[in-house]
Amino acid sequence: MLNGAEVRAAYESLERWHKSMPDDLRSLKQSEAENLFKRVGITFAVYGEGGDPERLIPFDMFPRVFTNSEWRKLDRGIRQRAAALNAFLADVYDRGEIIKAGRIPEHLITKNAAFEKAAIGFRPPRNIYSHIVGIDLVRTGADQFFVLEDNCRTPSGVSYMLQNREVMMRMFPQLFVENRIAPVDGYARLLKKTLASVAPLKCDSEPTVVILTPGQFNSAYYEHSYLADLMGVELVEGQDLFVEGDFVWMKTTEGPKKVDVIYRRLDDDFIDPLCFRPDSMLGVPGLMSVYRSGGVNICSCPGAGVADDKAIYTYVPEMIRFYLGEAPILENVPTWQCAKNDDYKYVLEHLSELVVKEVHGSGGYGMLVGPASDKSTIELFRQKIIENPGNYIAQPTLSLSACPTFVDAGIAPRHVDLRPYCLVGETIELVPGGLTRVAMTEGSLVVNSSQGGGVKDTWVLAE
Amino acid sequence: MRLNVKHVTRYSFDTPARGLVQTHKLIPSTCGSQNILSWTVTTGDAIRGAAFRDSAGDMVETISVRGPVDELVIEVIGEVETVDLFGVLRNYRETVPPTTYLRRTRMIRPDTALRELSAAALEGLDGDSALNRAHALARAVNEAIEYVPGATEEMTTAAEALAGGKGVCQDHTHALIAVAHAADIPARYVAGYLHSGEDAMGEASHAWAELYVQGLGWVGFDASNRCCPDERYIRLCSGYDAQDAAPIRGIMNAGVKEHLDVSVAVMSQYQQ
């Protein structure tokens, strides 16, 4: 628990709240919460981590609290980062000034699997590539936050942010009377506004926005349908759309309807079998031609992933200085790149102290947590790094902040991270809060749901 | 040389397709070695649209046909004035950074044998010019894979073609891209037409590789014919591999049996 009068007051009220809650009421509320989650069908793994899609993610009822002044700094830092990442994408798909200036090595971009040849030399509407930027943060001190990674493609988990709040408000309405908590339910309206604001120039009326899902077998299908419902837009699969002439059309009972903005929740590789993977049955044949000729917008734009690669991550502070001429507000975790000779040597000598990650990995898989690993695991990783140094980066283990969390014995500190969702369109929007993930095991630093992590409501106190 | 092209592609379906969509790269761009005098693409009553010039300089157009459709005929007729620039691609507008063409796809991924072929071809040539090194790679591929039609298929990879030792222009091109990549030289697949006469390998519809040669830029190498493209060649479009560079890419409803009939004729004015 952190200092500051506001947060102390909030946590005091939460202290009274949990102390006055008898054990049987607590377990009753816990099962009530689980039933609410089950009933709405929210069972998918966060952030596309795989695992059992029907498994319920543990929900911790103890909210995480940010003061208004803490949030103001995060808010500025997140917006700054989202703006710089978009400026970077607009640059690398155009003139590549940052490469010419020698600030980022060319091969990290052009040889990157997420760099799309098909996106070069084309300006998407408003020159924005990543419209929903998920930035994963951890806190290490009262006023110190580190960015763990950026997610510029289609970050998931926002439905948890919304549902966690809804469930808390239903179960503990009194808490929301006693505390002035900034609302998050404006997210869907802002998302729709953001998507509509990046309709292509050829769209001369109210833009038609759709969400393109891989289908009901996708682990995040619930989120896709939930967001479509909240925004009042159609949820479609590839087979519901077709290309004819200069536009993309949606099949409806009243005949074809032109689609202007596609919020796609499937990877670049799958969106158009005539441009990318020919065996994809999930996409829309010809979509890229319509996109490139300005008949439709795709959010995020194909190729946006080149900005959130773990090897590119190291250069985000440089992007902020280069494009915005500002000092980075949020810090990066110091990162050693095994592709660099000096870093490679350092990493091999300090494996037992470091966290080693695959450049393209996600979800806590293919990761070494040095201090928590035995010798044989470390040696296995050493071999992997020696075989393919370019595939690995390493970071120090941070002393993550912990938040009060319900455990069997009552309340105990558990490590948490935070993913806010920043929306980039005509304006940059950010709802106060985000998704807090919590490592439910004592001492664990891994918050991924595939590794037993849970979620909790995230409060930003109003002024 | 003035070349005339007639390229007819006829798709016919046993049971009518419910509709089809294709993306075409069927219009060559002007560059130093070729001036397009006239060029028309007709696609029956298909609906055309969404045309644009992509970052590699190719004109791309998507067509769709509402079903039921039992036949689609795509006819390309054109006339091109060519000159011999020894394979060098000049005065060509594109924006893709050359190093992007170090990307490895399934078709061109170098295996051990391809890496060894690359290393053997370049042995002792460290101090040699980039152009000579590229020629050495093209020669090595020509010697390692004999030109034999029918020995490989559309989806045969460079590694498989080298292992079998036989192939056609697509296989030579994939293998040349792979050995170039193994030596960290950007390389790409070019689809085009060849006025073959009697002694050249390959049909009128042809493929070759372009390697990025320091100091010269992109240079074409036809490993099948052990030469660089000259005035007999028309450059149509490019990509990472045959699939990415395909002049016609299509999708149709599953279960429809498709018959494909392609005829290409390239004639010089003297023959007409």
XYZ file of C-alpha atoms in Angstrom:
735
model
C 0.000 0.000 0.000
C 1.346 3.291 -0.995
C 1.538 6.689 0.568
C -0.552 9.746 -0.209
C -3.592 10.841 1.716
C -6.075 9.972 -0.997
C -4.989 6.426 -1.495
C -4.641 5.917 2.234
C -8.233 7.052 2.664
C -9.365 4.695 -0.073
C -7.441 1.771 1.300
C -8.742 2.608 4.799
C -12.254 2.318 3.511
C -11.325 -0.962 1.828
C -9.687 -2.106 5.067
C -12.926 -1.468 6.970
C -14.830 -3.131 4.155
C -12.881 -6.374 4.163
C -12.555 -6.509 7.971
C -16.264 -6.085 8.414
C -16.890 -8.890 5.940
C -17.450 -12.190 7.727
C -15.657 -15.195 6.192
C -18.875 -16.859 5.093
C -20.070 -13.699 3.387
C -16.731 -13.425 1.644
C -16.919 -16.922 0.205
C -20.533 -16.296 -0.726
C -19.536 -13.131 -2.583
C -16.642 -14.942 -4.216
C -18.900 -17.631 -5.629
C -21.442 -14.978 -6.612
C -18.718 -13.238 -8.603
C -17.729 -16.474 -10.285
C -21.348 -17.132 -11.205
C -21.672 -13.676 -12.718
C -18.582 -14.265 -14.854
C -19.806 -17.693 -15.893
C -23.225 -16.390 -16.787
C -21.888 -13.753 -19.172
C -19.583 -16.387 -20.600
C -16.330 -14.576 -19.914
C -13.964 -17.495 -19.670
C -11.223 -16.851 -22.185
C -7.540 -16.620 -21.443
C -6.304 -13.039 -21.282
C -4.011 -11.711 -24.019
C -4.377 -14.806 -26.211
C -2.208 -16.984 -24.049
C -3.810 -20.218 -25.067
C -4.699 -22.755 -22.438
C -8.183 -24.027 -21.691
C -10.588 -21.491 -23.222
C -13.396 -22.595 -20.908
C -11.404 -22.039 -17.753
C -12.515 -19.218 -15.537
C -9.783 -16.789 -14.605
C -9.589 -16.221 -10.848
C -11.208 -12.923 -9.893
C -9.858 -11.179 -6.842
C -12.396 -8.936 -5.159
C -9.872 -6.624 -3.544
C -9.575 -3.609 -5.890
C -6.327 -1.998 -6.848
C -6.274 1.731 -6.252
C -4.507 4.584 -8.049
C -4.676 8.140 -6.819
C -5.588 10.824 -9.261
C -2.088 12.273 -9.318
C -0.530 8.842 -9.874
C -2.877 8.288 -12.747
C -2.214 11.685 -14.300
C 1.417 10.772 -14.784
C 0.575 7.347 -16.174
C -2.019 8.915 -18.438
C 0.489 11.338 -19.951
C 3.094 8.603 -20.325
C 0.748 6.176 -22.020
C -0.582 8.768 -24.474
C 2.966 9.812 -25.260
C 3.981 6.253 -25.948
C 0.940 5.515 -28.131
C 1.642 8.643 -30.178
C 5.320 7.750 -30.638
C 4.549 4.157 -31.657
C 2.173 5.435 -34.326
C 4.691 8.000 -35.531
C 7.246 5.201 -35.787
C 4.904 3.051 -37.881
C 4.048 5.952 -40.172
C 7.771 6.544 -40.632
C 9.021 2.999 -41.240
C 6.318 2.412 -43.853
C 7.177 5.686 -45.541
C 10.545 7.411 -45.596
C 12.243 5.599 -42.748
C 13.794 8.756 -41.288
C 14.617 7.038 -38.004
C 16.704 4.483 -39.901
C 18.436 7.139 -41.989
C 19.204 9.043 -38.795
C 20.935 5.929 -37.489
C 18.715 5.648 -34.412
C 17.405 2.132 -35.189
C 19.243 -0.471 -37.264
C 17.444 -1.161 -40.556
C 17.604 -4.948 -40.259
C 15.584 -4.918 -37.034
C 12.727 -3.529 -39.087
C 12.998 -4.921 -42.611
C 13.900 -8.433 -41.466
C 11.199 -8.431 -38.819
C 8.479 -10.996 -39.510
C 5.826 -8.402 -38.604
C 7.109 -5.862 -41.157
C 4.640 -5.984 -44.064
C 5.854 -5.328 -47.568
C 2.201 -4.789 -48.507
C 2.003 -1.818 -46.100
C 4.954 0.141 -47.474
C 4.256 3.410 -49.235
C 0.613 3.642 -48.233
C -0.853 6.135 -45.795
C -3.823 4.823 -43.836
C -6.488 7.354 -42.777
C -5.044 10.033 -40.454
C -1.728 8.198 -40.808
C -2.621 6.048 -37.793
C -1.636 2.386 -37.754
C -2.332 1.188 -34.249
C -5.718 2.359 -32.987
C -5.875 0.334 -29.807
C -2.567 0.279 -27.963
C -2.278 -1.935 -24.893
C 0.708 -1.012 -22.754
C 1.777 -3.435 -20.038
C 3.173 -1.723 -16.970
C 4.598 -2.697 -13.623
C 5.268 -0.557 -10.611
C 8.491 -0.822 -8.674
C 8.241 2.143 -6.330
C 5.960 4.888 -5.136
C 6.471 6.934 -8.241
C 8.213 4.506 -10.528
C 6.557 2.581 -13.329
C 8.196 0.484 -16.003
C 6.740 -0.516 -19.354
C 7.080 -4.268 -19.846
C 5.810 -4.380 -23.397
C 3.649 -2.654 -25.965
C 0.798 -4.289 -27.854
C 0.010 -2.556 -31.128
C -1.925 -5.258 -32.984
C -5.144 -6.343 -31.300
C -4.584 -6.324 -27.537
C -7.252 -8.317 -25.723
C -8.532 -8.306 -22.189
C -10.475 -5.039 -22.164
C -13.707 -6.937 -21.586
C -12.232 -8.017 -18.239
C -11.599 -4.397 -17.349
C -15.257 -3.631 -18.032
C -16.674 -6.772 -16.449
C -14.529 -6.563 -13.328
C -16.001 -3.142 -12.662
C -19.538 -4.237 -13.412
C -19.309 -7.232 -11.116
C -17.824 -5.128 -8.296
C -20.561 -2.518 -8.647
C -23.260 -5.170 -8.501
C -21.825 -6.935 -5.502
C -20.580 -3.993 -3.471
C -22.565 -0.907 -4.472
C -21.767 0.751 -1.143
C -18.032 0.884 -2.026
C -18.879 3.050 -5.011
C -20.873 5.410 -2.831
C -18.100 5.773 -0.262
C -15.323 6.265 -2.817
C -15.204 8.541 -5.822
C -14.067 6.169 -8.519
C -13.581 7.295 -12.110
C -15.888 5.321 -14.438
C -14.556 3.052 -17.200
C -17.827 2.317 -18.958
C -17.203 5.058 -21.531
C -14.701 2.752 -23.223
C -17.108 1.305 -25.802
C -18.342 4.753 -26.858
C -14.756 5.990 -27.199
C -13.748 2.880 -29.134
C -16.581 3.403 -31.597
C -15.752 7.093 -31.918
C -12.101 6.223 -32.533
C -12.910 3.645 -35.211
C -15.420 5.928 -36.942
C -12.848 8.745 -36.954
C -10.471 6.712 -39.128
C -12.965 5.907 -41.894
C -11.381 6.230 -45.342
C -11.783 9.448 -47.348
C -14.022 7.604 -49.810
C -16.599 7.206 -47.030
C -18.962 10.163 -47.388
C -21.653 9.268 -44.870
C -21.865 7.866 -41.334
C -19.184 5.149 -41.361
C -20.193 1.520 -41.012
C -17.915 -0.172 -38.480
C -17.717 -3.942 -37.978
C -15.703 -6.289 -35.788
C -14.120 -9.137 -37.755
C -13.676 -12.247 -35.609
C -12.025 -15.563 -36.465
C -15.187 -17.161 -35.075
C -16.674 -18.735 -32.011
C -13.803 -21.156 -31.514
C -11.377 -18.326 -30.903
C -10.502 -17.969 -27.242
C -11.416 -14.263 -27.253
C -14.729 -14.692 -29.103
C -16.603 -13.592 -26.026
C -14.746 -10.290 -26.030
C -15.422 -9.758 -29.730
C -19.166 -10.238 -29.335
C -19.256 -8.241 -26.089
C -17.543 -5.220 -27.705
C -19.771 -5.457 -30.794
C -22.835 -5.420 -28.526
C -21.605 -2.479 -26.482
C -20.760 -0.461 -29.593
C -23.912 -1.468 -31.465
C -21.979 -2.714 -34.489
C -22.078 -5.982 -36.404
C -19.851 -8.868 -35.401
C -18.826 -10.592 -38.638
C -16.699 -13.475 -39.836
C -14.774 -13.457 -43.101
C -17.551 -15.262 -44.923
C -19.996 -12.453 -44.047
C -17.925 -9.963 -46.056
C -16.995 -9.842 -49.731
C -15.060 -7.620 -52.081
C -16.715 -6.193 -55.162
C -15.476 -3.271 -57.206
C -13.785 -0.670 -55.038
C -15.350 -1.665 -51.711
C -15.916 -4.320 -49.077
C -19.526 -5.343 -48.513
C -21.371 -7.037 -45.705
C -24.114 -9.524 -46.508
C -27.324 -8.492 -44.778
C -30.950 -9.527 -45.086
C -31.584 -6.213 -46.871
C -28.816 -6.809 -49.394
C -25.137 -5.841 -49.420
C -24.053 -2.988 -47.157
C -20.758 -1.148 -47.666
C -18.289 -1.503 -44.797
C -15.943 1.392 -44.020
C -13.936 0.353 -40.968
C -13.010 -3.186 -39.962
C -11.836 -3.717 -36.387
C -10.199 -7.044 -37.051
C -9.384 -9.466 -34.296
C -7.335 -11.805 -36.456
C -3.672 -11.707 -37.395
C -2.255 -10.119 -40.548
C -1.468 -13.523 -42.026
C -5.131 -14.469 -42.119
C -6.955 -11.351 -43.301
C -6.647 -11.836 -47.072
C -5.733 -15.163 -48.702
C -4.991 -13.330 -51.974
C -2.254 -11.275 -50.303
C -1.087 -13.327 -47.322
C -1.595 -16.967 -46.365
C -3.488 -18.569 -49.276
C -4.910 -21.300 -47.049
C -6.677 -18.883 -44.714
C -10.418 -19.481 -44.627
C -10.940 -16.758 -42.021
C -10.227 -13.663 -44.050
C -11.759 -11.750 -46.938
C -10.279 -12.394 -50.422
C -9.256 -9.097 -52.019
C -9.475 -7.093 -48.771
C -5.919 -5.764 -49.074
C -6.590 -4.362 -52.553
C -9.583 -2.433 -51.269
C -7.568 -1.263 -48.272
C -4.623 -0.130 -50.383
C -6.877 1.657 -52.852
C -8.570 3.554 -50.010
C -11.975 1.828 -49.939
C -11.859 0.526 -46.388
C -9.770 0.895 -43.244
C -8.416 -2.026 -41.243
C -7.742 -1.531 -37.510
C -5.035 -2.167 -36.567
C -3.426 -1.663 -39.947
C -1.595 -4.644 -41.439
C 2.035 -4.386 -40.385
C 1.371 -2.548 -37.089
C 3.053 -5.403 -35.237
C 6.519 -4.246 -36.205
C 6.272 -1.604 -33.464
C 5.594 -3.984 -30.581
C 8.273 -6.567 -31.176
C 10.459 -7.176 -28.119
C 13.600 -6.226 -30.037
C 12.021 -2.929 -31.173
C 10.762 -2.276 -27.622
C 14.246 -1.203 -26.545
C 14.037 1.698 -28.971
C 10.683 3.152 -27.881
C 12.298 5.827 -25.640
C 14.392 6.749 -28.669
C 11.209 7.012 -30.770
C 9.682 9.373 -28.229
C 12.731 11.646 -28.385
C 13.021 11.392 -32.165
C 9.412 11.971 -33.218
C 7.977 13.993 -30.344
C 11.103 15.788 -29.161
C 10.093 14.959 -25.590
C 11.677 13.082 -22.725
C 10.008 9.702 -22.129
C 7.606 9.894 -19.191
C 7.474 6.127 -18.663
C 10.647 4.116 -18.429
C 11.564 0.933 -20.224
C 12.864 -2.023 -18.312
C 16.610 -2.151 -19.047
C 16.948 -4.803 -21.736
C 19.923 -6.773 -22.990
C 19.693 -7.895 -26.597
C 21.447 -11.196 -27.119
C 21.942 -10.208 -30.782
C 24.503 -7.647 -29.555
C 27.860 -9.123 -28.671
C 28.454 -7.356 -25.349
C 24.905 -7.969 -24.188
C 25.155 -11.621 -25.219
C 28.231 -12.123 -23.053
C 26.651 -10.343 -20.091
C 23.461 -12.386 -20.335
C 25.279 -15.728 -20.471
C 27.294 -14.752 -17.396
C 24.270 -13.621 -15.385
C 21.543 -16.064 -16.395
C 20.618 -16.920 -12.825
C 19.735 -13.280 -12.081
C 17.828 -12.430 -15.255
C 14.509 -12.936 -16.937
C 15.100 -14.171 -20.489
C 12.346 -13.900 -23.108
C 11.911 -14.936 -26.709
C 11.718 -11.941 -29.031
C 8.442 -13.110 -30.537
C 7.099 -15.044 -27.574
C 4.111 -14.056 -25.493
C 2.127 -15.156 -22.513
C 4.906 -16.276 -20.215
C 5.784 -19.238 -22.411
C 9.353 -19.785 -23.599
C 10.604 -17.623 -20.746
C 13.335 -18.130 -18.150
C 12.988 -16.569 -14.700
C 16.580 -17.008 -13.560
C 16.230 -16.650 -9.769
C 13.329 -19.105 -9.729
C 14.918 -21.746 -11.977
C 17.109 -24.751 -11.212
C 20.490 -25.319 -12.814
C 19.346 -27.703 -15.528
C 16.644 -25.300 -16.741
C 19.211 -22.516 -16.861
C 21.642 -24.701 -18.833
C 18.871 -25.629 -21.259
C 18.219 -21.941 -21.869
C 21.937 -21.242 -22.231
C 22.039 -23.725 -25.112
C 18.986 -22.151 -26.734
C 20.535 -18.696 -26.555
C 23.841 -19.922 -27.969
C 22.014 -21.564 -30.890
C 20.005 -18.470 -31.805
C 21.100 -15.343 -29.911
C 18.937 -13.017 -32.021
C 15.836 -14.720 -30.703
C 16.361 -13.681 -27.069
C 16.371 -10.626 -24.870
C 17.017 -10.452 -21.144
C 15.804 -8.154 -18.401
C 16.566 -7.794 -14.694
C 14.032 -9.217 -12.253
C 12.222 -6.185 -10.901
C 10.989 -5.824 -7.361
C 7.366 -5.501 -8.415
C 4.902 -3.725 -6.215
C 2.310 -5.850 -4.504
C -1.359 -5.192 -3.859
C -3.594 -6.513 -1.105
C -5.283 -9.631 -2.403
C -7.738 -12.076 -0.897
C -6.083 -15.373 -0.020
C -7.207 -18.312 2.102
C -5.670 -16.801 5.226
C -7.250 -13.404 4.703
C -5.436 -10.578 2.958
C -1.879 -10.834 1.665
C 0.292 -8.895 -0.758
C 0.492 -10.280 -4.290
C 2.348 -8.967 -7.321
C 0.386 -7.149 -10.014
C 0.785 -5.579 -13.433
C -1.461 -3.223 -15.389
C -2.628 -3.018 -18.980
C -4.398 0.236 -19.889
C -6.019 0.485 -23.334
C -5.174 3.651 -25.232
C -7.352 4.608 -28.210
C -5.778 6.511 -31.102
C -7.955 8.145 -33.747
C -8.775 11.768 -34.431
C -7.910 12.241 -30.754
C -6.060 10.074 -28.247
C -8.387 8.691 -25.585
C -7.696 6.745 -22.427
C -10.236 5.604 -19.860
C -8.884 5.893 -16.309
C -7.747 2.425 -15.311
C -7.098 -0.745 -17.200
C -6.813 -4.417 -16.520
C -4.887 -5.430 -13.414
C -3.512 -8.946 -13.453
C -2.373 -10.510 -10.217
C -0.051 -13.411 -9.481
C -2.170 -15.464 -7.079
C 0.775 -17.508 -5.784
C 2.864 -16.074 -2.989
C 6.096 -14.530 -4.251
C 5.316 -15.289 -7.894
C 6.154 -12.623 -10.451
C 4.246 -14.235 -13.303
C 0.781 -12.730 -13.683
C -0.165 -14.520 -16.916
C -3.499 -16.291 -16.730
C -1.914 -19.343 -18.354
C 0.375 -19.523 -15.317
C -2.319 -19.193 -12.660
C -2.712 -15.415 -12.656
C -5.966 -13.684 -11.816
C -7.596 -10.304 -12.410
C -8.984 -7.539 -10.227
C -10.855 -4.257 -10.561
C -8.673 -1.182 -11.002
C -9.728 2.088 -9.401
C -8.589 5.540 -10.302
C -9.827 7.944 -7.661
C -11.526 11.072 -8.924
C -10.157 14.393 -7.705
C 13.192 -5.480 -79.845
C 9.463 -5.084 -80.235
C 7.600 -7.956 -78.572
C 3.932 -8.871 -78.807
C 2.325 -10.827 -75.991
C -0.895 -12.758 -76.011
C -1.617 -14.496 -72.723
C -4.953 -16.251 -72.333
C -5.985 -17.938 -69.096
C -9.208 -19.887 -69.129
C -10.803 -21.227 -65.958
C -13.716 -23.590 -66.393
C -15.707 -25.274 -63.673
C -17.525 -28.620 -63.762
C -20.222 -27.294 -61.485
C -20.764 -23.534 -61.637
C -18.888 -21.636 -58.911
C -20.959 -19.490 -56.545
C -18.695 -16.581 -57.342
C -15.010 -15.904 -57.416
C -12.470 -13.258 -56.526
C -8.993 -12.851 -57.977
C -6.123 -10.469 -57.449
C -4.157 -9.730 -60.616
C -0.687 -8.408 -61.250
C -0.991 -8.564 -65.014
C 0.237 -5.146 -66.091
C 3.988 -4.680 -66.574
C 5.546 -1.419 -65.459
C 7.817 0.687 -67.590
C 11.497 0.571 -66.690
C 14.829 1.102 -68.411
C 14.683 -2.160 -70.309
C 11.044 -2.035 -71.372
C 8.617 0.529 -72.685
C 4.974 -0.523 -72.701
C 3.483 0.540 -76.044
C 0.049 -0.930 -75.480
C -1.404 -3.304 -72.915
C -4.957 -4.460 -72.306
C -6.383 -6.970 -69.866
C -9.914 -8.211 -70.467
C -11.771 -10.282 -67.907
C -15.161 -11.006 -69.460
C -17.987 -9.543 -67.410
C -16.031 -9.608 -64.136
C -16.425 -6.547 -61.902
C -13.110 -4.734 -61.641
C -11.919 -2.274 -59.077
C -9.658 -1.569 -56.136
C -6.661 -1.021 -58.407
C -3.421 0.396 -57.037
C 0.311 0.364 -57.593
C 1.978 -1.552 -54.794
C 5.213 -0.709 -53.028
C 7.188 -3.053 -55.309
C 6.002 -1.061 -58.340
C 3.440 -3.560 -59.605
C -0.096 -2.643 -60.665
C -2.541 -4.700 -58.607
C -6.220 -5.110 -59.381
C -8.909 -7.225 -57.797
C -11.753 -8.627 -59.862
C -14.880 -10.448 -58.786
C -17.499 -12.432 -60.612
C -20.947 -12.970 -59.189
C -22.023 -16.562 -59.451
C -23.062 -18.848 -60.855
C -20.024 -18.832 -63.088
C -18.857 -21.761 -65.203
C -16.059 -20.043 -67.076
C -13.721 -17.091 -66.751
C -11.369 -16.028 -69.524
C -8.599 -13.571 -68.807
C -6.944 -12.223 -71.908
C -3.816 -10.116 -71.920
C -2.677 -8.494 -75.159
C 0.257 -6.167 -75.258
C 3.129 -4.717 -77.152
C 6.440 -3.831 -75.552
C 9.647 -2.264 -76.826
C 12.642 -3.806 -75.072
C 16.356 -3.125 -74.876
C 19.160 -5.194 -73.382
C 20.407 -3.707 -70.081
C 22.226 -6.893 -69.049
C 19.563 -7.601 -66.447
C 19.960 -4.349 -64.548
C 16.663 -2.904 -63.345
C 16.832 0.822 -64.058
C 14.475 3.774 -63.854
C 12.033 1.678 -61.941
C 9.815 3.167 -59.241
C 9.505 1.187 -56.036
C 9.716 1.877 -52.313
C 10.490 -1.470 -50.691
C 13.860 -1.431 -48.887
C 15.984 -4.175 -50.530
C 16.750 -5.880 -47.199
C 13.036 -6.691 -46.944
C 13.818 -9.341 -49.557
C 15.829 -11.364 -47.084
C 12.510 -12.644 -45.739
C 12.285 -16.421 -45.753
C 9.102 -18.096 -46.860
C 8.380 -21.812 -46.930
C 9.261 -22.024 -50.631
C 12.694 -20.399 -50.365
C 13.929 -21.329 -46.906
C 17.542 -22.523 -47.261
C 18.253 -25.934 -45.775
C 21.726 -27.325 -45.141
C 22.193 -28.436 -48.746
C 21.255 -25.006 -50.106
C 23.567 -23.287 -47.607
C 26.374 -25.613 -48.633
C 25.700 -24.967 -52.306
C 25.843 -21.241 -51.596
C 29.100 -21.496 -49.655
C 30.710 -23.741 -52.295
C 29.714 -21.389 -55.117
C 31.259 -18.429 -53.327
C 34.389 -20.170 -52.130
C 37.448 -18.114 -52.913
C 35.337 -15.214 -54.184
C 35.408 -13.137 -51.002
C 37.354 -10.355 -52.635
C 35.448 -10.551 -55.889
C 32.806 -8.069 -57.050
C 29.242 -8.469 -55.861
C 28.211 -8.999 -59.479
C 30.638 -11.880 -59.994
C 29.470 -13.477 -56.770
C 25.846 -13.275 -57.952
C 26.801 -14.856 -61.275
C 28.575 -17.650 -59.422
C 25.422 -18.403 -57.424
C 23.264 -18.491 -60.569
C 25.742 -20.817 -62.272
C 25.825 -23.134 -59.267
C 22.038 -23.412 -59.230
C 21.965 -24.104 -62.961
C 24.481 -26.909 -62.509
C 22.792 -28.395 -59.450
C 19.269 -28.540 -60.871
C 18.729 -29.937 -64.335
C 15.933 -28.401 -66.421
C 13.337 -31.179 -66.563
C 9.644 -30.290 -66.930
C 7.237 -32.411 -64.904
C 9.698 -33.418 -62.179
C 8.403 -30.839 -59.701
C 5.062 -29.330 -58.751
C 3.696 -25.901 -58.011
C 4.313 -26.253 -54.280
C 7.804 -27.800 -54.518
C 10.236 -25.903 -52.303
C 13.767 -24.843 -53.211
C 15.159 -27.456 -50.832
C 13.070 -30.220 -52.406
C 14.043 -29.189 -55.936
C 17.728 -29.254 -55.057
C 17.374 -32.641 -53.379
C 15.670 -34.015 -56.515
C 18.157 -32.330 -58.824
C 15.481 -31.566 -61.422
C 13.058 -28.748 -61.978
C 11.761 -25.897 -64.085
C 12.246 -22.129 -64.013
C 10.232 -21.743 -60.810
C 12.527 -24.186 -59.016
C 15.692 -22.585 -60.374
C 14.420 -19.219 -59.225
C 13.488 -20.414 -55.738
C 16.844 -22.124 -55.360
C 18.723 -19.032 -56.513
C 16.829 -16.862 -54.018
C 17.619 -19.370 -51.269
C 21.375 -19.515 -51.985
C 21.471 -15.718 -52.238
C 19.735 -15.416 -48.852
C 22.194 -17.881 -47.388
C 24.909 -15.416 -48.405
C 22.870 -12.509 -46.982
C 22.127 -11.109 -50.457
C 18.562 -9.785 -50.894
C 16.803 -11.691 -53.678
C 13.300 -11.894 -55.123
C 11.104 -13.754 -57.572
C 10.193 -12.159 -60.900
C 7.386 -13.396 -63.133
C 7.380 -12.385 -66.765
C 7.441 -13.400 -70.394
C 10.229 -14.716 -72.563
C 10.495 -14.711 -76.304
C 12.202 -18.054 -76.277
C 12.994 -18.878 -79.894
C 14.306 -22.414 -80.200
C 17.217 -22.856 -77.839
C 16.025 -21.240 -74.599
C 14.704 -23.314 -71.713
C 11.243 -22.565 -70.431
C 8.027 -21.499 -71.913
C 6.821 -18.074 -72.960
C 5.555 -17.583 -69.433
C 8.779 -17.451 -67.477
C 10.346 -16.706 -64.099
C 13.744 -15.558 -62.935
C 15.357 -14.054 -59.872
C 16.563 -10.562 -59.098
C 19.498 -10.179 -56.722
C 20.406 -6.929 -55.058
C 23.949 -6.187 -56.193
C 25.766 -3.411 -54.336
C 26.519 -0.579 -56.713
C 24.100 -1.749 -59.408
C 20.836 -2.275 -57.576
C 18.483 -5.059 -58.622
C 19.890 -7.324 -61.342
C 18.020 -10.192 -62.982
C 19.521 -13.695 -63.215
C 17.869 -16.457 -65.204
C 19.378 -19.598 -63.724
C 17.424 -21.801 -66.170
C 19.138 -20.198 -69.146
C 22.408 -19.226 -67.487
C 22.020 -15.624 -68.497
C 20.786 -12.243 -67.423
C 17.477 -11.040 -68.849
C 18.009 -9.262 -72.175
C 15.744 -7.822 -74.866
C 13.830 -11.118 -75.134
C 12.422 -10.674 -71.614
C 9.381 -8.768 -70.348
C 9.278 -8.150 -66.595
C 5.717 -8.466 -65.267
C 5.778 -8.459 -61.441
C 7.749 -9.607 -58.407
C 7.437 -11.032 -54.890
C 9.152 -13.064 -52.182
C 8.442 -16.324 -54.034
C 6.261 -17.740 -56.826
C 3.144 -17.486 -54.715
C 3.757 -13.886 -53.674
C 4.660 -12.947 -57.256
C 1.798 -14.836 -58.892
C 0.249 -12.747 -61.694
C -3.131 -14.313 -60.856
C -4.194 -15.320 -57.354
C -7.691 -16.634 -56.863
C -10.077 -18.186 -54.416
C -13.164 -20.062 -55.162
C -15.703 -21.965 -53.208
C -14.442 -25.258 -51.929
C -15.476 -28.380 -53.773
C -15.496 -26.814 -57.208
C -13.297 -28.634 -59.678
C -11.364 -26.175 -61.711
C -9.760 -26.652 -65.118
C -7.027 -24.301 -66.065
C -5.870 -23.689 -69.591
C -3.102 -21.206 -70.218
C -1.630 -20.196 -73.531
C 1.081 -17.648 -73.914
C 2.692 -16.479 -77.093
C 5.481 -13.959 -77.299
C 6.524 -12.961 -80.777
C 8.937 -10.470 -82.123
C 7.743 -8.176 -84.893
C 9.919 -9.937 -87.419
C 8.003 -13.174 -86.974
C 4.607 -11.639 -87.627
